[in-house]
Tab-separated table of C-alpha atoms in Angstrom:
chain	number	residue	atom	x	y	z
D	1	UNK	CA	-0.123	-0.406	-0.117
D	2	UNK	CA	1.395	3.149	-1.285
D	3	UNK	CA	0.809	6.633	0.625
D	4	UNK	CA	-2.076	7.472	2.579
D	5	UNK	CA	-5.433	4.804	2.631
D	6	UNK	CA	-9.094	6.792	3.920
D	7	UNK	CA	-11.449	4.797	6.442
D	8	UNK	CA	-14.059	5.182	8.354
D	9	UNK	CA	-13.404	3.264	10.998
D	10	UNK	CA	-10.029	0.966	11.535
D	11	UNK	CA	-9.781	-1.850	14.407
D	12	UNK	CA	-6.738	-2.773	15.748
D	13	UNK	CA	-6.765	-6.432	16.471
D	14	UNK	CA	-9.062	-9.211	15.320
D	15	UNK	CA	-8.876	-11.659	18.995
D	16	UNK	CA	-12.298	-11.572	20.709
D	17	UNK	CA	-13.134	-8.135	20.969
D	18	UNK	CA	-11.335	-6.630	17.691
D	19	UNK	CA	-13.720	-9.651	15.928
D	20	UNK	CA	-16.775	-8.430	17.355
D	21	UNK	CA	-16.539	-4.674	16.506
D	22	UNK	CA	-16.012	-5.462	13.574
D	23	UNK	CA	-19.256	-7.276	12.909
D	24	UNK	CA	-21.038	-4.800	14.081
D	25	UNK	CA	-20.047	-2.598	11.796
D	26	UNK	CA	-20.645	-4.889	9.685
D	27	UNK	CA	-23.218	-4.960	10.057
D	28	UNK	CA	-23.945	-1.231	10.665
D	29	UNK	CA	-22.461	-0.935	6.483
D	30	UNK	CA	-19.879	1.159	7.925
D	31	UNK	CA	-16.554	0.746	6.042
D	32	UNK	CA	-14.261	0.146	7.683
D	33	UNK	CA	-10.678	-2.207	8.054
D	34	UNK	CA	-8.880	-4.338	11.102
D	35	UNK	CA	-5.330	-4.852	11.549
D	36	UNK	CA	-3.609	-7.226	13.088
D	37	UNK	CA	0.001	-7.950	13.983
D	38	UNK	CA	-0.407	-11.770	14.222
D	39	UNK	CA	0.473	-14.549	11.907
D	40	UNK	CA	-3.358	-15.922	11.579
D	41	UNK	CA	-6.307	-15.865	13.246
D	42	UNK	CA	-6.903	-16.686	16.799
D	43	UNK	CA	-6.255	-13.652	18.836
D	44	UNK	CA	-3.555	-14.465	21.875
D	45	UNK	CA	-5.750	-17.718	21.796
D	46	UNK	CA	-3.028	-18.593	19.220
D	47	UNK	CA	0.350	-18.138	21.800
D	48	UNK	CA	-1.177	-20.537	24.200
D	49	UNK	CA	0.500	-23.721	25.347
D	50	UNK	CA	0.015	-26.597	23.265
D	51	UNK	CA	-0.720	-28.841	26.640
D	52	UNK	CA	-3.537	-26.141	27.682
D	53	UNK	CA	-6.436	-27.923	25.916
D	54	UNK	CA	-10.151	-26.477	25.426
D	55	UNK	CA	-11.730	-28.465	28.212
D	56	UNK	CA	-8.799	-26.982	30.635
D	57	UNK	CA	-9.622	-22.904	29.439
D	58	UNK	CA	-11.541	-20.508	30.650
D	59	UNK	CA	-14.449	-20.775	28.535
D	60	UNK	CA	-15.394	-18.792	25.150
D	61	UNK	CA	-17.744	-16.858	24.243
D	62	UNK	CA	-19.784	-17.785	21.314
D	63	UNK	CA	-18.418	-15.160	18.252
D	64	UNK	CA	-21.919	-12.550	17.518
D	65	UNK	CA	-23.684	-14.385	15.413
D	66	UNK	CA	-22.063	-17.722	14.933
D	67	UNK	CA	-22.027	-20.062	17.657
D	68	UNK	CA	-18.833	-22.254	18.700
D	69	UNK	CA	-19.554	-25.711	17.651
D	70	UNK	CA	-19.958	-28.662	20.083
D	71	UNK	CA	-17.987	-30.655	17.922
D	72	UNK	CA	-15.500	-28.790	17.027
D	73	UNK	CA	-15.090	-28.069	20.020
D	74	UNK	CA	-13.386	-31.115	21.404
D	75	UNK	CA	-12.406	-31.046	25.249
D	76	UNK	CA	-8.563	-32.826	24.664
D	77	UNK	CA	-7.758	-30.688	21.514
D	78	UNK	CA	-5.571	-27.946	22.579
D	79	UNK	CA	-7.393	-24.439	22.915
D	80	UNK	CA	-5.005	-22.796	21.095
D	81	UNK	CA	-5.812	-24.643	17.639
D	82	UNK	CA	-10.248	-24.533	18.832
D	83	UNK	CA	-9.887	-21.493	18.561
D	84	UNK	CA	-7.982	-20.564	15.744
D	85	UNK	CA	-9.582	-22.256	14.117
D	86	UNK	CA	-12.846	-20.392	14.965
D	87	UNK	CA	-11.935	-18.096	14.306
D	88	UNK	CA	-10.892	-18.550	10.573
D	89	UNK	CA	-14.100	-19.460	9.669
D	90	UNK	CA	-15.817	-16.519	11.895
D	91	UNK	CA	-13.241	-14.117	9.594
D	92	UNK	CA	-14.498	-15.679	6.071
D	93	UNK	CA	-18.044	-16.235	7.245
D	94	UNK	CA	-18.433	-12.845	7.207
D	95	UNK	CA	-16.496	-11.592	4.548
D	96	UNK	CA	-14.090	-8.859	7.630
D	97	UNK	CA	-11.940	-7.111	6.257
D	98	UNK	CA	-8.733	-8.221	8.395
D	99	UNK	CA	-5.565	-6.689	7.032
D	100	UNK	CA	-2.885	-9.831	8.285
D	101	UNK	CA	0.599	-9.609	9.390
D	102	UNK	CA	0.183	-5.934	10.254
D	103	UNK	CA	2.384	-3.739	13.238
D	104	UNK	CA	0.896	-0.969	14.602
D	105	UNK	CA	3.513	1.776	14.519
D	106	UNK	CA	1.116	5.265	16.780
D	107	UNK	CA	-2.402	6.168	16.378
D	108	UNK	CA	-1.663	10.047	16.465
D	109	UNK	CA	-3.681	13.688	14.946
D	110	UNK	CA	-3.777	13.804	11.361
D	111	UNK	CA	-2.952	17.240	9.797
D	112	UNK	CA	-3.427	18.602	6.317
D	113	UNK	CA	-5.982	17.078	4.088
D	114	UNK	CA	-6.264	14.575	7.255
D	115	UNK	CA	-6.850	17.159	10.263
D	116	UNK	CA	-9.588	16.191	11.762
D	117	UNK	CA	-9.104	12.393	10.889
D	118	UNK	CA	-7.182	9.644	12.738
D	119	UNK	CA	-3.737	7.991	11.846
D	120	UNK	CA	-2.915	5.097	11.776
D	121	UNK	CA	1.183	3.911	10.862
D	122	UNK	CA	1.673	0.916	10.605
D	123	UNK	CA	4.821	-1.392	8.530
D	124	UNK	CA	2.071	-1.372	5.596
D	125	UNK	CA	1.085	1.941	5.663
D	126	UNK	CA	-0.468	4.454	7.157
D	127	UNK	CA	-4.175	4.998	7.681
D	128	UNK	CA	-6.768	7.758	7.566
D	129	UNK	CA	-9.885	6.925	9.539
D	130	UNK	CA	-12.169	9.306	11.327
D	131	UNK	CA	-12.464	6.956	14.762
D	132	UNK	CA	-10.710	4.098	16.301
D	133	UNK	CA	-11.760	0.401	17.351
D	134	UNK	CA	-8.942	-1.016	19.383
D	135	UNK	CA	-8.694	-4.250	20.726
D	136	UNK	CA	-4.973	-4.741	21.261
D	137	UNK	CA	-6.139	-7.011	23.966
D	138	UNK	CA	-2.790	-7.769	27.004
D	139	UNK	CA	-1.557	-10.423	25.610
D	140	UNK	CA	2.118	-8.490	24.558
D	141	UNK	CA	2.322	-7.256	27.321
D	142	UNK	CA	3.751	-9.640	29.634
D	143	UNK	CA	4.489	-8.289	33.079
D	144	UNK	CA	7.648	-9.250	34.567
D	145	UNK	CA	8.130	-8.464	38.365
D	146	UNK	CA	11.251	-7.528	39.795
D	147	UNK	CA	12.749	-8.907	42.960
D	148	UNK	CA	16.397	-7.912	44.149
D	149	UNK	CA	19.044	-10.542	42.968
D	150	UNK	CA	16.632	-11.410	39.997
D	151	UNK	CA	19.925	-10.353	37.585
D	152	UNK	CA	22.422	-12.983	39.569
D	153	UNK	CA	20.322	-16.164	39.321
D	154	UNK	CA	22.181	-19.109	37.363
D	155	UNK	CA	18.547	-20.802	36.166
D	156	UNK	CA	16.414	-20.045	33.740
D	157	UNK	CA	13.896	-17.440	33.952
D	158	UNK	CA	10.202	-17.780	31.640
D	159	UNK	CA	7.352	-15.746	31.653
D	160	UNK	CA	3.845	-17.218	31.012
D	161	UNK	CA	3.662	-16.104	27.400
D	162	UNK	CA	6.927	-18.402	26.650
D	163	UNK	CA	5.990	-21.341	28.440
D	164	UNK	CA	5.251	-24.259	26.433
D	165	UNK	CA	4.014	-26.919	28.672
D	166	UNK	CA	6.116	-28.778	31.245
D	167	UNK	CA	8.131	-31.162	29.129
D	168	UNK	CA	10.801	-28.432	29.974
D	169	UNK	CA	11.458	-28.594	33.353
D	170	UNK	CA	11.087	-32.544	33.803
D	171	UNK	CA	13.336	-33.125	36.586
D	172	UNK	CA	13.843	-29.346	37.533
D	173	UNK	CA	13.125	-27.713	40.989
D	174	UNK	CA	10.133	-24.975	40.088
D	175	UNK	CA	9.157	-21.605	42.004
D	176	UNK	CA	5.480	-20.885	40.407
D	177	UNK	CA	4.982	-17.480	40.880
D	178	UNK	CA	1.096	-15.771	40.621
D	179	UNK	CA	-1.882	-16.443	42.201
D	180	UNK	CA	-3.610	-16.350	39.077
D	181	UNK	CA	-5.965	-19.022	36.724
D	182	UNK	CA	-2.172	-19.688	34.408
D	183	UNK	CA	-0.866	-20.376	37.610
D	184	UNK	CA	-2.242	-23.230	38.966
D	185	UNK	CA	-3.162	-24.659	35.587
D	186	UNK	CA	1.417	-24.601	35.881
D	187	UNK	CA	1.623	-26.326	38.903
D	188	UNK	CA	-1.150	-29.195	38.079
D	189	UNK	CA	0.677	-29.468	34.494
D	190	UNK	CA	4.467	-29.921	35.987
D	191	UNK	CA	3.292	-31.275	39.254
D	192	UNK	CA	3.875	-34.765	37.310
D	193	UNK	CA	7.455	-33.836	35.362
D	194	UNK	CA	9.284	-31.819	37.545
D	195	UNK	CA	11.153	-33.038	40.437
D	196	UNK	CA	9.558	-30.200	43.288
D	197	UNK	CA	7.596	-26.701	42.484
D	198	UNK	CA	7.235	-24.370	44.928
D	199	UNK	CA	4.161	-21.828	44.427
D	200	UNK	CA	4.508	-17.914	45.841
D	201	UNK	CA	2.300	-15.074	45.062
D	202	UNK	CA	1.667	-11.482	47.166
D	203	UNK	CA	-1.949	-13.025	48.323
D	204	UNK	CA	-3.340	-15.518	49.429
D	205	UNK	CA	-5.130	-17.043	47.074
D	206	UNK	CA	-9.460	-16.727	46.407
D	207	UNK	CA	-11.136	-19.937	46.097
D	208	UNK	CA	-14.426	-19.491	44.748
D	209	UNK	CA	-16.828	-22.315	45.175
D	210	UNK	CA	-20.654	-22.682	43.316
D	211	UNK	CA	-21.692	-21.067	40.225
D	212	UNK	CA	-20.079	-18.199	38.830
D	213	UNK	CA	-23.448	-16.530	37.873
D	214	UNK	CA	-24.450	-13.505	36.731
D	215	UNK	CA	-25.626	-11.372	39.597
D	216	UNK	CA	-21.646	-12.818	40.379
D	217	UNK	CA	-20.389	-11.214	37.340
D	218	UNK	CA	-21.910	-8.136	37.612
D	219	UNK	CA	-20.124	-7.436	41.219
D	220	UNK	CA	-17.398	-8.402	39.689
D	221	UNK	CA	-17.282	-6.155	36.664
D	222	UNK	CA	-18.252	-2.662	38.038
D	223	UNK	CA	-15.536	-3.072	40.361
D	224	UNK	CA	-13.206	-3.111	37.245
D	225	UNK	CA	-15.491	-0.088	35.721
D	226	UNK	CA	-15.562	2.001	38.337
D	227	UNK	CA	-11.340	2.157	38.408
D	228	UNK	CA	-11.319	2.869	34.576
D	229	UNK	CA	-14.033	5.114	34.671
D	230	UNK	CA	-11.509	7.143	37.836
D	231	UNK	CA	-8.926	6.891	35.284
D	232	UNK	CA	-6.835	4.145	36.664
D	233	UNK	CA	-4.967	1.200	35.660
D	234	UNK	CA	-8.014	-1.951	34.713
D	235	UNK	CA	-7.535	-5.287	37.727
D	236	UNK	CA	-7.524	-8.184	35.588
D	237	UNK	CA	-11.635	-9.351	35.339
D	238	UNK	CA	-10.288	-12.976	36.748
D	239	UNK	CA	-8.204	-11.689	39.183
D	240	UNK	CA	-11.486	-10.520	40.947
D	241	UNK	CA	-13.235	-13.290	40.645
D	242	UNK	CA	-11.034	-16.124	42.069
D	243	UNK	CA	-10.064	-19.430	41.915
D	244	UNK	CA	-12.916	-21.768	40.969
D	245	UNK	CA	-12.211	-24.708	43.087
D	246	UNK	CA	-13.117	-27.979	41.106
D	247	UNK	CA	-12.122	-31.662	41.970
D	248	UNK	CA	-9.525	-31.165	40.291
D	249	UNK	CA	-7.975	-28.052	42.385
D	250	UNK	CA	-9.410	-29.765	45.643
D	251	UNK	CA	-6.862	-32.559	44.400
D	252	UNK	CA	-4.521	-30.941	44.329
D	253	UNK	CA	-4.556	-28.693	46.975
D	254	UNK	CA	-5.298	-31.644	49.666
D	255	UNK	CA	-2.306	-33.115	47.193
D	256	UNK	CA	0.192	-29.908	48.991
D	257	UNK	CA	0.602	-29.079	44.437
D	258	UNK	CA	-1.461	-25.948	44.563
D	259	UNK	CA	0.534	-25.352	48.764
D	260	UNK	CA	1.338	-21.573	48.430
D	261	UNK	CA	3.871	-19.573	50.196
D	262	UNK	CA	4.121	-15.892	51.182
D	263	UNK	CA	6.668	-13.935	47.822
D	264	UNK	CA	10.129	-14.267	49.053
D	265	UNK	CA	12.468	-11.870	50.069
D	266	UNK	CA	15.321	-11.672	47.320
D	267	UNK	CA	16.884	-13.908	44.496
D	268	UNK	CA	20.412	-16.047	44.442
D	269	UNK	CA	22.229	-17.726	42.152
D	270	UNK	CA	20.619	-21.065	43.141
D	271	UNK	CA	17.444	-20.427	43.470
D	272	UNK	CA	15.132	-18.230	46.102
D	273	UNK	CA	15.321	-16.440	49.978
D	274	UNK	CA	12.975	-15.908	52.667
D	275	UNK	CA	13.221	-12.919	55.239
D	276	UNK	CA	13.160	-16.208	58.060
D	277	UNK	CA	15.786	-17.840	55.980
D	278	UNK	CA	14.534	-20.361	54.341
D	279	UNK	CA	15.963	-21.204	51.326
D	280	UNK	CA	14.216	-23.190	47.503
D	281	UNK	CA	17.141	-24.208	45.373
D	282	UNK	CA	15.652	-23.711	41.632
D	283	UNK	CA	16.783	-24.491	38.323
D	284	UNK	CA	13.871	-22.191	36.770
D	285	UNK	CA	11.456	-19.491	37.984
D	286	UNK	CA	7.985	-18.780	35.743
D	287	UNK	CA	6.715	-16.426	36.234
D	288	UNK	CA	2.667	-16.442	35.827
D	289	UNK	CA	2.128	-13.059	36.941
D	290	UNK	CA	-0.005	-11.647	34.391
D	291	UNK	CA	-0.393	-8.846	32.016
D	292	UNK	CA	-1.140	-5.874	30.922
D	293	UNK	CA	-2.314	-3.499	27.936
D	294	UNK	CA	-1.069	-3.108	25.343
D	295	UNK	CA	-1.558	0.625	24.665
D	296	UNK	CA	1.155	2.419	23.967
D	297	UNK	CA	0.752	2.932	19.871
D	298	UNK	CA	-2.349	5.250	21.475
D	299	UNK	CA	0.600	7.485	23.419
D	300	UNK	CA	0.733	10.582	20.517
D	301	UNK	CA	-3.041	10.929	21.552
D	302	UNK	CA	-2.327	11.874	25.238
D	303	UNK	CA	-5.406	9.726	26.647
D	304	UNK	CA	-3.701	8.872	29.981
D	305	UNK	CA	-4.313	10.537	33.537
D	306	UNK	CA	-2.217	11.389	35.993
D	307	UNK	CA	-3.457	7.413	37.526
D	308	UNK	CA	-1.980	5.745	34.975
D	309	UNK	CA	-5.014	4.876	33.006
D	310	UNK	CA	-7.105	5.559	30.346
D	311	UNK	CA	-10.182	7.085	31.838
D	312	UNK	CA	-13.070	5.168	30.584
D	313	UNK	CA	-16.900	6.277	29.883
D	314	UNK	CA	-18.258	2.640	28.725
D	315	UNK	CA	-16.383	1.870	25.943
D	316	UNK	CA	-15.009	5.649	25.556
D	317	UNK	CA	-11.715	7.195	26.075
D	318	UNK	CA	-12.806	10.318	28.496
D	319	UNK	CA	-10.769	12.397	26.435
D	320	UNK	CA	-11.612	11.141	22.329
D	321	UNK	CA	-15.495	10.688	22.074
D	322	UNK	CA	-13.089	8.969	18.655
D	323	UNK	CA	-11.980	6.442	20.210
D	324	UNK	CA	-13.377	3.335	21.980
D	325	UNK	CA	-11.606	0.626	24.045
D	326	UNK	CA	-12.959	-2.960	24.068
D	327	UNK	CA	-11.349	-6.250	25.714
D	328	UNK	CA	-10.543	-3.130	28.128
D	329	UNK	CA	-10.874	-3.368	31.401
D	330	UNK	CA	-14.685	-4.568	32.366
D	331	UNK	CA	-15.271	-5.902	29.110
D	332	UNK	CA	-11.532	-7.920	28.932
D	333	UNK	CA	-13.259	-11.482	28.781
D	334	UNK	CA	-15.100	-13.350	25.962
D	335	UNK	CA	-18.205	-12.353	26.929
D	336	UNK	CA	-17.641	-8.908	28.021
D	337	UNK	CA	-16.152	-8.272	24.439
D	338	UNK	CA	-18.760	-9.295	22.671
D	339	UNK	CA	-21.265	-6.092	24.907
D	340	UNK	CA	-18.369	-3.943	24.039
D	341	UNK	CA	-17.997	-4.958	20.262
D	342	UNK	CA	-21.738	-4.220	20.058
D	343	UNK	CA	-21.944	-1.303	22.441
D	344	UNK	CA	-18.473	0.820	20.587
D	345	UNK	CA	-20.500	-0.003	17.765
D	346	UNK	CA	-23.593	2.082	18.219
D	347	UNK	CA	-22.076	5.320	19.883
D	348	UNK	CA	-19.638	4.906	16.700
D	349	UNK	CA	-23.024	4.872	14.229
D	350	UNK	CA	-24.344	7.699	16.182
D	351	UNK	CA	-20.773	10.070	16.550
D	352	UNK	CA	-20.040	10.184	12.410
D	353	UNK	CA	-24.022	9.982	11.092
D	354	UNK	CA	-23.538	13.753	13.358
D	355	UNK	CA	-20.463	14.655	11.151
D	356	UNK	CA	-20.841	12.641	7.710
D	357	UNK	CA	-17.112	12.220	6.201
D	358	UNK	CA	-17.756	10.318	3.395
D	359	UNK	CA	-13.939	7.915	1.834
D	360	UNK	CA	-13.728	6.326	-0.806
D	361	UNK	CA	-14.669	2.025	-1.192
D	362	UNK	CA	-10.658	1.798	-1.173
D	363	UNK	CA	-9.909	2.762	2.331
D	364	UNK	CA	-8.410	-1.374	2.122
D	365	UNK	CA	-11.659	-1.120	3.848
D	366	UNK	CA	-15.211	-2.690	2.689
D	367	UNK	CA	-18.843	-1.023	2.707
D	368	UNK	CA	-21.341	-3.516	2.790
D	369	UNK	CA	-19.378	-6.528	1.784
D	370	UNK	CA	-19.966	-9.205	-0.880
D	371	UNK	CA	-23.416	-11.290	-0.921
D	372	UNK	CA	-21.481	-13.959	1.344
D	373	UNK	CA	-21.823	-12.363	3.909
D	374	UNK	CA	-24.929	-10.386	3.489
D	375	UNK	CA	-26.218	-13.739	3.226
D	376	UNK	CA	-25.250	-14.425	6.991
D	377	UNK	CA	-25.669	-11.591	8.829
D	378	UNK	CA	-29.178	-11.181	7.904
D	379	UNK	CA	-29.464	-14.971	9.597
D	380	UNK	CA	-28.509	-13.694	11.993
D	381	UNK	CA	-30.636	-10.761	12.576
């Protein structure tokens, strides 16, 4: 692509949130393009470790208009395969204009002929848009805490984002850091392979029994939403839910696999040490310490508040109504992402109708699209 391509809306990211937004943009008849930096469909799921099966993963909610067929969701298959196939089929069914791999470097204000528009600068060219839906998630920003002596450790340190399964830890002594779902999943897998594991977390884990019903879910989302409305960095929806105490988890806890210890004080060349002098000699430290929102490309727009986050009003950035973030904060869950995609497009449809600015058809996005896409949307309602 040469020069600047014009379109109504650019969607950055094609995970659950990005595809949901694209579906509703298609239904609204808005010209748009989806820019995705990944090598193929599947969002962050395509990068999950092969031993994470679909049956053990957090539930993947159906995308709007097309259910995840039960036959395709064999619980013993890797979640990465199941979700990647589903997302690929979804993109084809609705003829979504996804460009990949495209790396977005920055989003900034347009100038001259593009004044009042947003310039999305990428390694594949520049798009000019009236509005932007940011759906970049968190996978690209793994969080690595810092502890004294970390650089002296002679073993291997890796993050959940780099974990590929338990076999590479056969016969090793492993420290697993982090109290979320990934940390417990790693411990369950390593239990039959590693020589010994120790689990450390900053806070005692919160185990939850019983159904994760709608009332409880709304309360969790409300707590996260309160933070982003105040301009604070979002906490994790998953982190707010607690850990489900399944039969498997209960057995692992009873067996000592999930015997949590408080955070160590320092890291030594041969392992980790606590304030009371206890030492665990380790071959590896696996940091299951979560991720942060991947929004650095939005920095030129100056959306951040003094509290460090982007203040939100629903899905809209409070400082700029042209910018909507989906899969961010309270919508950072599969069902929340779907709802956020619908809400963002509803607002953007009103915004663009109030200030029309026709975009040429050669923008790299599409309008209502071909016959197959129209038929699928019609069938979906």
